[in-house]
Amino acid sequence: MNRLLRTSAIRLSLRYAMFYMLVAGAGLAILYWATSRYVDAQIEAGLEHHLKTLTKLFENKGAEGLRRALERRGIAAEPENHRFALYVDKSGKRLAGDLKAWPPRAKPNGRVSNVWIEDELIPFAMEDHDGYWPTIATTLPDGSRILVAQSVRQAEDLQEFILATLFATFTLVIGLTLALGWRMGRQLLTRIDQINATAGKILNGHLDQRIPVTGRGDEFDELAQKLNAMLDHINRLINGMRQVTDNVAHDLRRPLTRLRNRLDVTLLESRDAEDYRQALESTRGDIEEVLKTFNALLEIAQAESGHFRGEIEVLSLSELASQMGEMYVDLFDAEGQHLVLAIEPGICVRGNRQLLAQSISNLLENAHKYAGSKAQVTLSLQGDQAGAVLSVGDNGPGIPKDQQENVLRRYVRLDRARSTPGNGLGLSLVNAIAQLHHARLMIEDNAPGLAVSLHFDAVACPSEQTPA
Amino acid sequence: MHLLLIEDDQEAAAWLSKGLQSMGHVVDHAPDGEDGLHLALTGDYDVLIVDRMLPKRDGLSIIRMLRADGDLTPALVLSALGEVDDRVQGLRAGGDDYLVKPYAFEELLARLEVLTRRHKEQAPATQLKAADLVLDLTTHKVTRAGKTIRLQPKELQLLEYLMRHQDQIVTRNMLLEHVWDLHFDPQTNVVDTQISRLRGKIDKDFDKPLLHTIRGRGYRLSENE
């Protein structure tokens, strides 16, 4: 309850209610005033007309005619009109009319004024008894006086009605506004409570919890979707990290265990210097393997973090690819494989030379390792307006379609690769480097074989640079 | 050689000193940047081995101070696994070589050797010679026993580097860095294939091999085994 009152919706609706009250109040006050004025004017006109009629009657029919007309008309004639007449002679004695006596304050000046009419003057008990009645009176030529007064009951009724309307409207407006604010506040609180509850569950370790989206498309849905997307991303990162940790543990346990075993066996009995030397050399080899895995991991982490601080320049990818290709030709030849270079000259990209060189190196080494003996591997670079495509294709066994996406992940080594040396980090490093360079890494079927390509944005080569 | 090792990791420094001493070097050790700078300014050293991250004063600023003071003692910068950029910074600060931890002790030895030679060899030669193998630096012509050997540009660069560091062990990483300007470890023995190709051209048709592989360490171009 306290919380509800503190919600912005309630505060806002209270403020609106106050504002509505002011506006509605002012409007109704004006209406009340205008209506009163109108009613007063109506009464005044009615009274003046009535007096004129009676004066005319006197002029035409004389005192007796007026008296009889008044007697005849009586009160019963116009009870709903509540207009009362009185005709008195020079001395003030009642001759005819509805009132019992001349009101003391009434002046026969022919103008409407409010005169106090007491209950005793009124011929029968009326609900609206005494009060200031609009009254008009005049002195006739023979010295007698005539008076017409209007009971205020009608006007009061109207005023009461207007006041009642005013009050009812106020109540309605405030009630409605508060109800609306209450509802809005409740809705707001419900949605925020949902978000709070979800956040609480996530804090308690239920990372798969998501904020419900109502589908209304309002700002809360938008917020919920953004938060959910953020949570998904965080979840992916955490899972990735967890997987890496697991895999690091797994991958390092193997060489470390081997190392430990070798040391244990070596220390079991005393040996000659040559034995010790050999054991130490093998140990160094194992440690090197561990360090390489570590370095690869750190390089990936660095490239993936996106906070690369190294030098990014426009460089000739043609020259770099040629250099790398030429460097690796003999390695392929030594295994009976064949590396073909199909490099278009004069293609530049924006990037870091070391990282790009490492990508090419990793792609070539992958092909070398997995394409099989006698495989033909092509390192190609082609460019057009849209960009540059660097590709390493082979005619080896390739990768099954359903596993193509897997190979980008860290440590994924297809069954075939288990027997060859390597840490399963090569392609994921290439992928991380590609992302850092805003390039796309694509794995395609080379029919037969595998083609891995990097798609770069086109960059014009600096003019002083001679095409490779 | 008289070496100054500026390294705050006491254990690493102890092992390194021991290793270097066993190779016949004299090693002074400074555990922080201020000590290191003081020793470097007052002592006479052949090579400085400077860790980048040091208490009191970082390694690069030591080298910068020395260079500003006109001291050109070669400096080898050691750093925890560095970004490519770190290497550039290290060299820009006046470091002569840069080695990323973890490194092989052999690698450090080889590089120290190269640094001292480089420091001493000041006059630019026009010709490099190893036994009967001659590389003319102006015409880029290579001959052995008077016979012309045709080399491709990269092979020439590789040979030049090996000849400039005659009788020294050069590691695979040194070759990758100085010949191909590559600062990462390829997973394959791609350098070995380049060496065998060069060997095929300069040694194959001659009696005495000049280009030797030193197992587990690197290569050496030398008249002697």
XYZ file of C-alpha atoms in Angstrom:
693
model
C 0.000 0.000 0.000
C 2.724 2.369 1.000
C 4.659 1.290 -2.049
C 1.622 1.806 -4.238
C 1.246 5.359 -2.972
C 4.869 6.012 -3.805
C 4.552 4.822 -7.378
C 4.855 7.461 -10.018
C 1.484 6.476 -11.494
C -0.364 7.274 -8.300
C 1.512 10.511 -7.823
C 0.800 11.480 -11.378
C -2.884 10.652 -11.111
C -3.197 12.588 -7.869
C -1.643 15.550 -9.556
C -4.056 15.132 -12.469
C -7.001 14.812 -10.114
C -6.030 18.089 -8.497
C -5.693 19.729 -11.858
C -9.063 18.381 -13.030
C -10.627 19.623 -9.829
C -9.306 23.093 -10.418
C -10.440 23.179 -14.021
C -13.816 21.577 -13.372
C -14.351 23.758 -10.289
C -13.627 26.920 -12.202
C -15.918 25.836 -15.036
C -18.760 24.933 -12.778
C -18.365 28.167 -10.762
C -18.691 30.126 -13.974
C -21.717 28.060 -14.944
C -23.236 28.624 -11.500
C -22.666 32.344 -11.684
C -23.988 32.665 -15.239
C -27.061 30.603 -14.447
C -27.805 32.670 -11.366
C -27.499 35.820 -13.386
C -29.820 34.419 -16.030
C -32.391 33.303 -13.533
C -32.260 36.711 -11.781
C -32.760 38.487 -15.096
C -35.647 36.177 -15.960
C -37.331 36.821 -12.622
C -36.795 40.545 -12.935
C -38.327 40.644 -16.406
C -41.260 38.505 -15.250
C -41.926 40.779 -12.304
C -41.741 43.961 -14.379
C -44.120 42.491 -16.930
C -46.544 41.403 -14.236
C -46.561 44.826 -12.603
C -47.095 46.466 -15.966
C -50.087 44.209 -16.655
C -51.637 45.042 -13.273
C -51.026 48.794 -13.775
C -52.701 48.588 -17.172
C -55.628 46.729 -15.609
C -55.984 49.594 -13.109
C -55.870 52.192 -15.842
C -58.490 50.382 -17.893
C -60.789 48.907 -15.297
C -60.135 51.125 -12.279
C -59.409 50.119 -8.689
C -62.388 47.822 -8.465
C -61.457 46.040 -11.696
C -57.932 45.440 -10.425
C -59.174 44.211 -7.091
C -61.567 41.779 -8.661
C -59.048 40.548 -11.138
C -56.612 39.841 -8.331
C -59.310 38.114 -6.232
C -60.346 36.049 -9.197
C -56.919 34.988 -10.175
C -56.029 34.163 -6.639
C -53.095 32.081 -5.640
C -54.592 28.979 -7.059
C -54.363 30.407 -10.526
C -50.602 30.262 -10.668
C -49.377 28.143 -7.800
C -46.358 26.775 -9.655
C -45.311 30.240 -10.642
C -44.929 31.271 -7.048
C -45.494 34.872 -7.881
C -47.349 36.773 -5.220
C -49.274 40.067 -5.653
C -50.652 42.562 -3.113
C -52.916 45.545 -3.597
C -53.295 48.040 -0.729
C -55.028 51.339 -0.429
C -53.500 54.696 0.482
C -53.450 53.828 4.177
C -51.818 50.483 3.529
C -54.924 48.381 4.092
C -55.024 45.211 2.078
C -57.532 45.393 -0.758
C -56.706 42.252 -2.644
C -53.791 39.883 -3.392
C -51.965 36.862 -2.100
C -49.802 38.393 0.598
C -51.387 39.178 3.948
C -49.680 42.529 4.459
C -47.292 44.960 2.892
C -43.696 43.976 3.606
C -42.184 46.797 5.695
C -39.074 47.244 3.516
C -40.786 47.183 0.131
C -40.602 50.561 -1.605
C -43.061 51.415 -4.379
C -40.374 52.718 -6.736
C -41.102 50.506 -9.760
C -37.762 48.717 -9.530
C -36.915 45.125 -8.638
C -35.084 44.649 -5.369
C -34.700 41.865 -2.860
C -37.039 42.366 0.053
C -37.303 40.339 3.228
C -40.595 38.487 3.220
C -41.572 36.929 6.504
C -43.494 33.736 6.922
C -46.485 35.593 8.426
C -46.988 37.463 5.194
C -47.303 34.294 3.181
C -50.886 33.035 3.018
C -50.175 29.382 3.549
C -47.279 27.371 4.871
C -44.726 26.874 2.164
C -41.595 24.877 2.215
C -39.461 27.719 1.131
C -41.013 30.202 3.605
C -39.111 33.383 4.457
C -36.206 34.915 2.570
C -35.126 37.777 0.385
C -37.590 37.722 -2.450
C -37.180 39.719 -5.626
C -39.948 42.257 -5.314
C -41.323 45.127 -7.393
C -43.888 47.687 -6.243
C -45.418 50.901 -7.486
C -47.872 53.624 -6.398
C -50.956 53.918 -8.553
C -52.428 57.348 -9.532
C -55.090 57.156 -6.754
C -52.420 56.698 -4.099
C -52.991 52.987 -3.659
C -49.988 50.700 -4.043
C -49.421 47.456 -5.798
C -46.616 44.908 -5.247
C -45.482 41.753 -6.968
C -42.933 39.407 -5.379
C -41.449 36.141 -6.555
C -40.664 33.362 -4.207
C -36.987 32.297 -4.352
C -37.817 28.642 -4.335
C -37.236 28.109 -8.054
C -33.919 29.917 -8.029
C -32.832 28.066 -4.946
C -33.830 24.804 -6.511
C -31.726 25.597 -9.519
C -28.783 26.662 -7.405
C -29.059 23.548 -5.341
C -29.184 21.470 -8.473
C -26.123 23.139 -9.858
C -24.270 22.694 -6.581
C -25.285 19.074 -6.441
C -24.073 18.560 -10.020
C -20.837 20.275 -9.135
C -20.265 18.043 -6.181
C -21.190 14.923 -8.076
C -18.844 15.838 -10.913
C -16.014 16.493 -8.494
C -16.527 13.217 -6.786
C -16.725 11.378 -10.079
C -13.599 13.009 -11.517
C -11.522 12.444 -8.422
C -12.807 8.938 -8.030
C -12.144 8.037 -11.624
C -8.688 9.604 -11.668
C -7.693 7.870 -8.481
C -9.078 4.574 -9.698
C -7.186 4.950 -12.967
C -3.982 5.913 -11.169
C -4.427 3.025 -8.801
C -4.852 0.645 -11.704
C -1.865 2.071 -13.527
C 0.196 1.912 -10.368
C -0.808 -1.679 -9.803
C 0.063 -2.586 -13.389
C 3.375 -0.796 -13.119
C 4.146 -2.537 -9.866
C 3.146 -5.912 -11.277
C 5.511 -5.532 -14.220
C 8.331 -4.217 -12.090
C 7.728 -6.960 -9.551
C 8.071 -9.470 -12.383
C 11.409 -7.966 -13.378
C 12.500 -7.842 -9.745
C 11.449 -11.417 -9.171
C 13.337 -12.573 -12.271
C 16.435 -10.638 -11.239
C 16.194 -12.210 -7.799
C 15.968 -15.711 -9.258
C 18.933 -15.023 -11.518
C 20.877 -13.756 -8.519
C 20.070 -17.031 -6.811
C 21.714 -18.918 -9.633
C 18.775 -19.634 -11.949
C 20.504 -18.191 -14.977
C 17.897 -19.550 -17.376
C 15.136 -17.316 -15.970
C 13.761 -14.666 -18.301
C 11.435 -11.699 -17.794
C 7.925 -12.414 -19.173
C 7.004 -10.435 -22.283
C 3.283 -9.614 -22.527
C 3.305 -9.019 -26.256
C 1.636 -5.654 -25.830
C 4.689 -4.018 -27.330
C 4.823 -1.328 -24.668
C 7.959 0.106 -23.114
C 8.018 -2.649 -20.525
C 8.043 -5.263 -23.258
C 10.860 -3.375 -24.901
C 12.775 -3.247 -21.635
C 12.068 -6.918 -20.975
C 13.270 -7.908 -24.441
C 16.469 -5.880 -24.089
C 17.149 -7.315 -20.653
C 16.415 -10.823 -21.885
C 18.774 -10.359 -24.826
C 21.409 -9.108 -22.411
C 20.853 -12.102 -20.158
C 21.124 -14.435 -23.162
C 24.399 -12.830 -24.129
C 25.771 -13.055 -20.602
C 24.629 -16.643 -20.418
C 26.421 -17.445 -23.654
C 29.585 -15.806 -22.359
C 29.387 -17.662 -19.081
C 28.761 -20.944 -20.846
C 31.640 -20.247 -23.195
C 33.901 -19.481 -20.287
C 32.753 -22.540 -18.397
C 33.369 -24.665 -21.461
C 36.804 -23.156 -21.929
C 37.674 -23.744 -18.298
C 36.518 -27.354 -18.564
C 38.424 -27.834 -21.768
C 41.562 -26.153 -20.487
C 41.458 -28.401 -17.464
C 40.932 -31.389 -19.713
C 43.547 -30.449 -22.269
C 46.161 -29.526 -19.720
C 45.544 -32.517 -17.512
C 46.733 -34.853 -20.243
C 50.242 -33.392 -20.786
C 50.602 -32.500 -17.110
C 49.763 -36.042 -16.032
C 52.176 -37.429 -18.578
C 54.810 -35.063 -17.269
C 54.183 -36.055 -13.673
C 54.331 -39.765 -14.538
C 57.584 -39.377 -16.374
C 59.152 -37.484 -13.501
C 57.880 -40.080 -11.023
C 59.346 -42.932 -13.041
C 62.602 -41.101 -13.603
C 63.021 -40.448 -9.895
C 62.158 -44.038 -8.964
C 65.763 -45.185 -9.170
C 69.100 -43.593 -9.790
C 70.014 -43.295 -13.459
C 72.867 -42.089 -15.511
C 73.168 -38.556 -16.801
C 71.920 -39.439 -20.294
C 68.659 -40.845 -18.912
C 68.101 -37.712 -16.885
C 68.835 -35.559 -19.861
C 66.324 -37.418 -21.975
C 63.664 -37.221 -19.295
C 64.215 -33.507 -18.957
C 64.063 -32.982 -22.708
C 60.748 -34.814 -22.935
C 59.540 -32.776 -20.016
C 60.448 -29.611 -21.831
C 58.504 -30.811 -24.879
C 55.404 -31.399 -22.764
C 55.693 -28.001 -21.145
C 56.032 -26.405 -24.541
C 52.771 -28.038 -25.591
C 51.057 -26.652 -22.510
C 52.441 -23.185 -23.132
C 51.336 -23.225 -26.764
C 47.805 -24.059 -25.718
C 47.898 -21.243 -23.200
C 49.222 -18.774 -25.731
C 46.596 -19.727 -28.271
C 43.889 -19.245 -25.643
C 45.211 -15.848 -24.662
C 45.459 -14.762 -28.263
C 41.849 -15.772 -28.882
C 40.699 -14.026 -25.738
C 42.566 -10.919 -26.794
C 41.107 -10.911 -30.304
C 37.611 -11.733 -29.038
C 37.613 -9.037 -26.398
C 37.567 -6.491 -29.216
C 39.945 -4.259 -27.300
C 42.817 -4.846 -29.616
C 45.486 -2.238 -29.014
C 47.874 -3.248 -31.773
C 48.582 -1.394 -34.935
C 45.786 -1.421 -37.502
C 46.878 -0.207 -40.918
C 45.993 -0.486 -44.556
C 48.228 -3.242 -45.854
C 48.603 -5.266 -48.998
C 46.877 -8.574 -48.384
C 48.222 -9.710 -51.742
C 51.807 -9.311 -50.555
C 51.111 -10.939 -47.219
C 49.277 -13.893 -48.757
C 52.069 -14.379 -51.304
C 54.705 -14.326 -48.603
C 52.816 -16.806 -46.454
C 52.039 -19.012 -49.438
C 55.651 -19.128 -50.581
C 56.762 -19.868 -47.067
C 54.476 -22.895 -46.841
C 54.944 -24.355 -50.333
C 57.813 -26.587 -49.256
C 55.970 -27.841 -46.213
C 53.204 -29.134 -48.472
C 55.684 -30.593 -50.948
C 57.437 -32.480 -48.168
C 54.234 -34.434 -47.486
C 53.472 -35.109 -51.118
C 50.801 -32.448 -51.061
C 50.648 -29.547 -53.433
C 49.984 -25.900 -52.613
C 48.760 -23.698 -55.445
C 48.815 -19.934 -55.095
C 46.169 -17.961 -56.984
C 46.672 -14.505 -55.580
C 45.336 -11.428 -57.305
C 47.800 -8.543 -56.922
C 46.980 -5.108 -55.529
C 44.387 -6.062 -52.919
C 44.533 -4.188 -49.641
C 42.643 -4.529 -46.377
C 42.635 -2.638 -43.116
C 44.066 -4.782 -40.396
C 46.913 -5.989 -38.268
C 49.679 -7.703 -40.195
C 50.595 -10.201 -37.475
C 47.034 -11.335 -36.869
C 46.260 -11.665 -40.561
C 49.489 -13.591 -41.106
C 48.541 -15.877 -38.255
C 45.080 -16.477 -39.769
C 46.584 -17.451 -43.106
C 49.137 -19.612 -41.333
C 46.428 -21.381 -39.325
C 44.280 -21.993 -42.399
C 47.214 -23.382 -44.351
C 48.324 -25.551 -41.450
C 44.803 -26.910 -41.018
C 44.669 -27.848 -44.690
C 48.129 -29.365 -44.406
C 47.108 -31.448 -41.416
C 43.653 -32.589 -42.429
C 43.443 -32.640 -46.220
C 45.458 -35.850 -46.375
C 48.530 -36.822 -48.349
C 48.572 -36.011 -52.055
C 45.921 -33.360 -51.456
C 45.917 -30.261 -53.593
C 45.437 -27.078 -51.599
C 44.764 -23.676 -53.130
C 45.445 -20.381 -51.417
C 43.512 -17.807 -53.378
C 42.834 -14.106 -53.020
C 40.292 -12.336 -55.171
C 38.950 -8.853 -54.984
C 36.110 -6.844 -56.430
C 34.151 -3.709 -55.548
C 32.380 -5.466 -52.719
C 35.510 -6.670 -50.980
C 38.317 -9.168 -50.890
C 37.978 -12.901 -50.438
C 40.884 -14.906 -49.119
C 40.275 -18.604 -49.372
C 42.074 -21.830 -48.576
C 40.498 -24.782 -50.348
C 41.508 -28.404 -50.540
C 40.280 -31.582 -52.175
C 40.566 -33.623 -49.008
C 37.792 -35.351 -47.083
C 36.107 -32.058 -46.071
C 33.800 -31.571 -43.108
C 30.241 -32.961 -42.943
C 27.651 -30.180 -43.323
C 26.180 -30.664 -39.869
C 29.575 -30.248 -38.254
C 30.715 -27.195 -40.173
C 29.501 -24.738 -37.573
C 31.028 -26.761 -34.756
C 34.569 -26.420 -35.977
C 34.563 -22.695 -35.212
C 34.205 -23.431 -31.535
C 37.189 -23.703 -29.336
C 38.690 -27.111 -28.762
C 36.396 -28.796 -31.225
C 38.371 -31.437 -32.960
C 36.543 -33.797 -35.195
C 37.236 -37.465 -34.588
C 39.652 -37.613 -37.458
C 41.766 -34.862 -35.902
C 42.191 -36.525 -32.526
C 45.208 -38.461 -33.648
C 47.073 -35.455 -35.039
C 48.921 -32.910 -32.932
C 47.169 -29.633 -32.274
C 45.029 -28.000 -29.666
C 41.807 -27.451 -31.577
C 42.134 -23.717 -31.263
C 43.306 -22.859 -34.773
C 40.021 -22.107 -36.488
C 38.456 -20.367 -33.521
C 41.449 -18.042 -33.456
C 40.948 -17.378 -37.172
C 37.299 -16.673 -36.439
C 38.138 -14.273 -33.619
C 40.669 -12.477 -35.808
C 38.105 -12.274 -38.625
C 35.581 -10.691 -36.285
C 38.148 -8.183 -35.117
C 38.686 -7.238 -38.765
C 34.935 -7.083 -39.477
C 35.485 -9.951 -41.864
C 33.234 -12.963 -42.304
C 34.570 -16.474 -41.984
C 32.793 -18.986 -44.209
C 33.169 -22.712 -44.344
C 32.029 -24.249 -47.593
C 31.963 -27.541 -49.340
C 34.703 -27.495 -51.966
C 33.162 -30.538 -53.697
C 35.232 -32.454 -52.879
C 37.056 -31.089 -49.889
C 36.784 -28.050 -47.734
C 37.059 -24.350 -48.482
C 37.484 -21.846 -45.682
C 37.238 -18.242 -46.754
C 37.577 -14.833 -45.170
C 35.496 -12.012 -46.647
C 36.977 -8.576 -46.071
C 35.696 -5.105 -46.818
C 37.403 -3.519 -49.786
C 40.011 -0.857 -49.077
C 41.914 1.155 -51.668
C 45.649 0.544 -51.596
C 47.824 3.541 -50.700
C 49.146 4.990 -53.952
C 52.837 4.693 -53.080
C 52.438 0.994 -52.452
C 53.422 -1.070 -55.462
C 51.053 -3.941 -56.110
C 52.450 -7.317 -55.279
C 79.854 -11.295 -20.823
C 78.917 -8.955 -18.040
C 75.134 -8.898 -17.791
C 72.709 -6.823 -15.748
C 69.464 -8.600 -14.983
C 66.679 -6.293 -13.805
C 63.854 -8.601 -12.703
C 61.547 -8.426 -9.689
C 60.594 -12.116 -9.607
C 63.274 -13.356 -7.195
C 62.920 -17.015 -8.067
C 62.994 -16.445 -11.804
C 65.988 -14.125 -11.362
C 67.826 -16.723 -9.299
C 67.354 -19.436 -11.919
C 68.202 -17.122 -14.749
C 71.375 -15.919 -13.006
C 72.360 -19.510 -12.313
C 71.766 -20.493 -15.933
C 73.645 -17.526 -17.318
C 76.536 -18.031 -14.900
C 76.794 -21.686 -15.922
C 77.192 -20.453 -19.491
C 80.169 -18.422 -18.349
C 78.550 -15.017 -17.927
C 78.867 -12.626 -15.011
C 75.424 -11.540 -13.819
C 74.400 -8.622 -11.607
C 70.820 -8.628 -10.394
C 68.615 -5.650 -9.557
C 65.200 -6.396 -8.011
C 63.479 -3.116 -8.924
C 63.521 -0.304 -11.450
C 65.391 2.269 -9.372
C 68.188 -0.168 -8.443
C 68.327 -1.291 -12.035
C 68.691 2.210 -13.399
C 71.364 3.028 -10.822
C 73.399 -0.085 -11.668
C 72.980 0.428 -15.404
C 74.195 4.032 -15.143
C 77.185 3.257 -12.928
C 78.266 -0.179 -14.151
C 79.749 -1.276 -17.437
C 77.646 -4.035 -18.968
C 77.633 -5.869 -22.262
C 73.873 -6.457 -22.303
C 70.966 -5.429 -20.076
C 68.107 -7.871 -19.520
C 65.153 -5.754 -18.458
C 61.777 -6.952 -17.285
C 58.991 -4.607 -18.395
C 56.868 -4.623 -15.281
C 59.018 -3.610 -12.351
C 58.386 -2.023 -8.993
C 59.368 1.651 -8.599
C 60.205 2.236 -12.263
C 59.074 0.298 -15.320
C 61.567 -1.348 -17.639
C 60.918 0.788 -20.693
C 61.540 4.002 -18.790
C 64.928 2.652 -17.637
C 65.913 2.102 -21.248
C 64.572 5.500 -22.252
C 66.616 7.171 -19.494
C 69.758 5.332 -20.571
C 69.286 6.230 -24.226
C 68.643 9.857 -23.317
C 71.911 9.705 -21.381
C 73.725 8.491 -24.495
C 74.165 4.961 -23.155
C 73.755 2.523 -26.048
C 74.299 -0.708 -24.122
C 72.112 -3.290 -25.888
C 68.942 -4.051 -23.960
C 66.777 -7.141 -24.174
C 63.252 -6.513 -22.910
C 61.371 -9.323 -21.151
C 57.627 -9.152 -20.880
C 54.689 -11.264 -19.850
C 52.797 -12.551 -22.857
C 52.608 -9.411 -24.885
C 50.325 -7.958 -27.408
C 51.870 -7.134 -30.731
C 51.725 -3.545 -29.663
C 53.833 -4.142 -26.563
C 56.617 -5.404 -28.725
C 56.501 -2.275 -30.858
C 56.508 -0.084 -27.740
C 59.460 -1.967 -26.329
C 61.498 -1.499 -29.464
C 60.488 2.142 -29.781
C 61.642 2.850 -26.253
C 65.153 1.864 -27.354
C 65.086 -1.841 -26.555
C 67.174 -3.869 -28.982
C 65.194 -7.069 -28.744
C 62.023 -8.236 -27.141
C 61.268 -11.604 -25.615
C 57.838 -12.634 -24.458
C 57.433 -14.802 -21.361
C 57.374 -17.711 -21.248
C 60.477 -18.100 -23.372
C 62.984 -20.872 -23.759
C 66.307 -20.338 -22.044
C 68.004 -21.263 -25.334
C 66.098 -18.444 -26.972
C 67.396 -15.971 -24.403
C 70.969 -17.199 -24.790
C 70.854 -16.990 -28.566
C 69.480 -13.496 -28.482
C 72.023 -12.276 -25.933
C 74.779 -13.611 -28.147
C 73.367 -11.787 -31.155
C 72.983 -8.540 -29.234
C 76.627 -8.421 -28.122
C 77.885 -9.182 -31.613
C 75.631 -6.609 -33.156
C 76.862 -4.050 -30.692
C 80.479 -4.655 -31.546
C 80.162 -5.021 -35.277
C 79.781 -1.396 -36.278
C 81.338 -1.053 -39.747
C 78.838 -2.047 -42.443
C 80.285 -4.806 -44.583
C 79.738 -5.049 -48.315
C 80.409 -8.753 -48.337
C 79.598 -11.621 -46.015
C 81.809 -14.688 -46.002
C 81.564 -18.151 -44.483
C 84.331 -20.446 -45.631
C 83.964 -20.486 -49.412
C 80.433 -19.113 -49.344
C 80.232 -15.446 -50.294
C 77.227 -13.123 -50.235
C 77.716 -9.786 -51.938
C 75.450 -7.304 -50.186
C 75.448 -4.766 -53.023
C 74.763 -7.082 -55.962
C 72.962 -9.740 -53.893
C 75.043 -12.357 -55.659
C 75.810 -15.588 -53.842
C 78.700 -17.828 -54.786
C 80.226 -20.898 -53.234
C 83.656 -22.002 -54.347
C 83.260 -19.604 -57.235
C 79.998 -21.182 -58.414
C 77.003 -18.862 -58.597
C 73.987 -19.925 -56.532
C 70.563 -18.587 -57.487
C 68.444 -17.660 -54.488
C 64.951 -16.255 -54.226
C 64.522 -13.015 -52.255
C 63.393 -14.713 -49.020
C 66.165 -17.314 -49.290
C 68.620 -14.480 -49.701
C 67.296 -12.731 -46.599
C 67.466 -15.981 -44.670
C 71.029 -16.587 -45.757
C 72.034 -13.020 -44.977
C 70.663 -13.307 -41.449
C 72.437 -16.618 -40.888
C 75.699 -15.261 -42.268
C 75.513 -12.129 -40.180
C 75.226 -14.379 -37.135
C 77.856 -16.833 -38.195
C 78.928 -19.367 -35.588
C 75.974 -18.363 -33.417
C 72.886 -20.363 -32.768
C 69.813 -18.679 -34.200
C 66.418 -19.972 -33.108
C 63.338 -20.565 -35.239
C 61.618 -17.617 -33.594
C 64.542 -15.333 -34.397
C 64.310 -16.340 -38.038
C 60.540 -15.904 -38.123
C 60.882 -12.449 -36.609
C 63.805 -11.141 -38.619
C 63.332 -12.805 -41.989
C 59.543 -13.013 -42.251
C 58.544 -10.406 -39.657
C 56.184 -12.913 -38.044
C 55.731 -12.748 -34.289
C 53.848 -15.936 -33.548
C 54.646 -19.622 -33.361
C 53.360 -21.616 -36.298
C 52.192 -25.068 -35.227
C 54.170 -26.721 -37.996
C 57.879 -26.895 -38.724
C 57.577 -24.460 -41.586
C 60.958 -22.874 -40.775
C 62.657 -26.257 -41.063
C 61.401 -26.663 -44.617
C 62.757 -23.246 -45.510
C 66.124 -24.191 -44.021
C 66.218 -27.476 -45.929
C 65.440 -25.646 -49.128
C 68.313 -23.245 -48.510
C 70.525 -26.114 -47.492
C 69.687 -27.812 -50.778
C 71.091 -24.828 -52.614
C 74.194 -23.937 -50.606
C 75.296 -27.296 -49.168
C 73.953 -30.102 -51.336
C 76.518 -30.043 -54.123
C 79.467 -29.335 -51.861
C 81.555 -31.546 -49.614
C 81.505 -29.556 -46.444
C 78.115 -28.653 -44.977
C 77.866 -25.104 -43.600
C 74.277 -24.922 -42.355
C 73.832 -27.053 -39.237
C 70.736 -27.932 -37.293
C 71.286 -27.849 -33.534
C 68.670 -30.186 -32.120
C 66.138 -28.538 -29.863
C 67.814 -25.171 -30.198
C 67.962 -23.861 -33.721
C 70.464 -23.514 -36.521
C 74.016 -22.380 -36.970
C 75.894 -21.361 -40.056
C 79.478 -22.294 -39.433
C 82.568 -23.720 -41.009
C 82.918 -26.033 -38.026
C 80.536 -28.754 -36.952
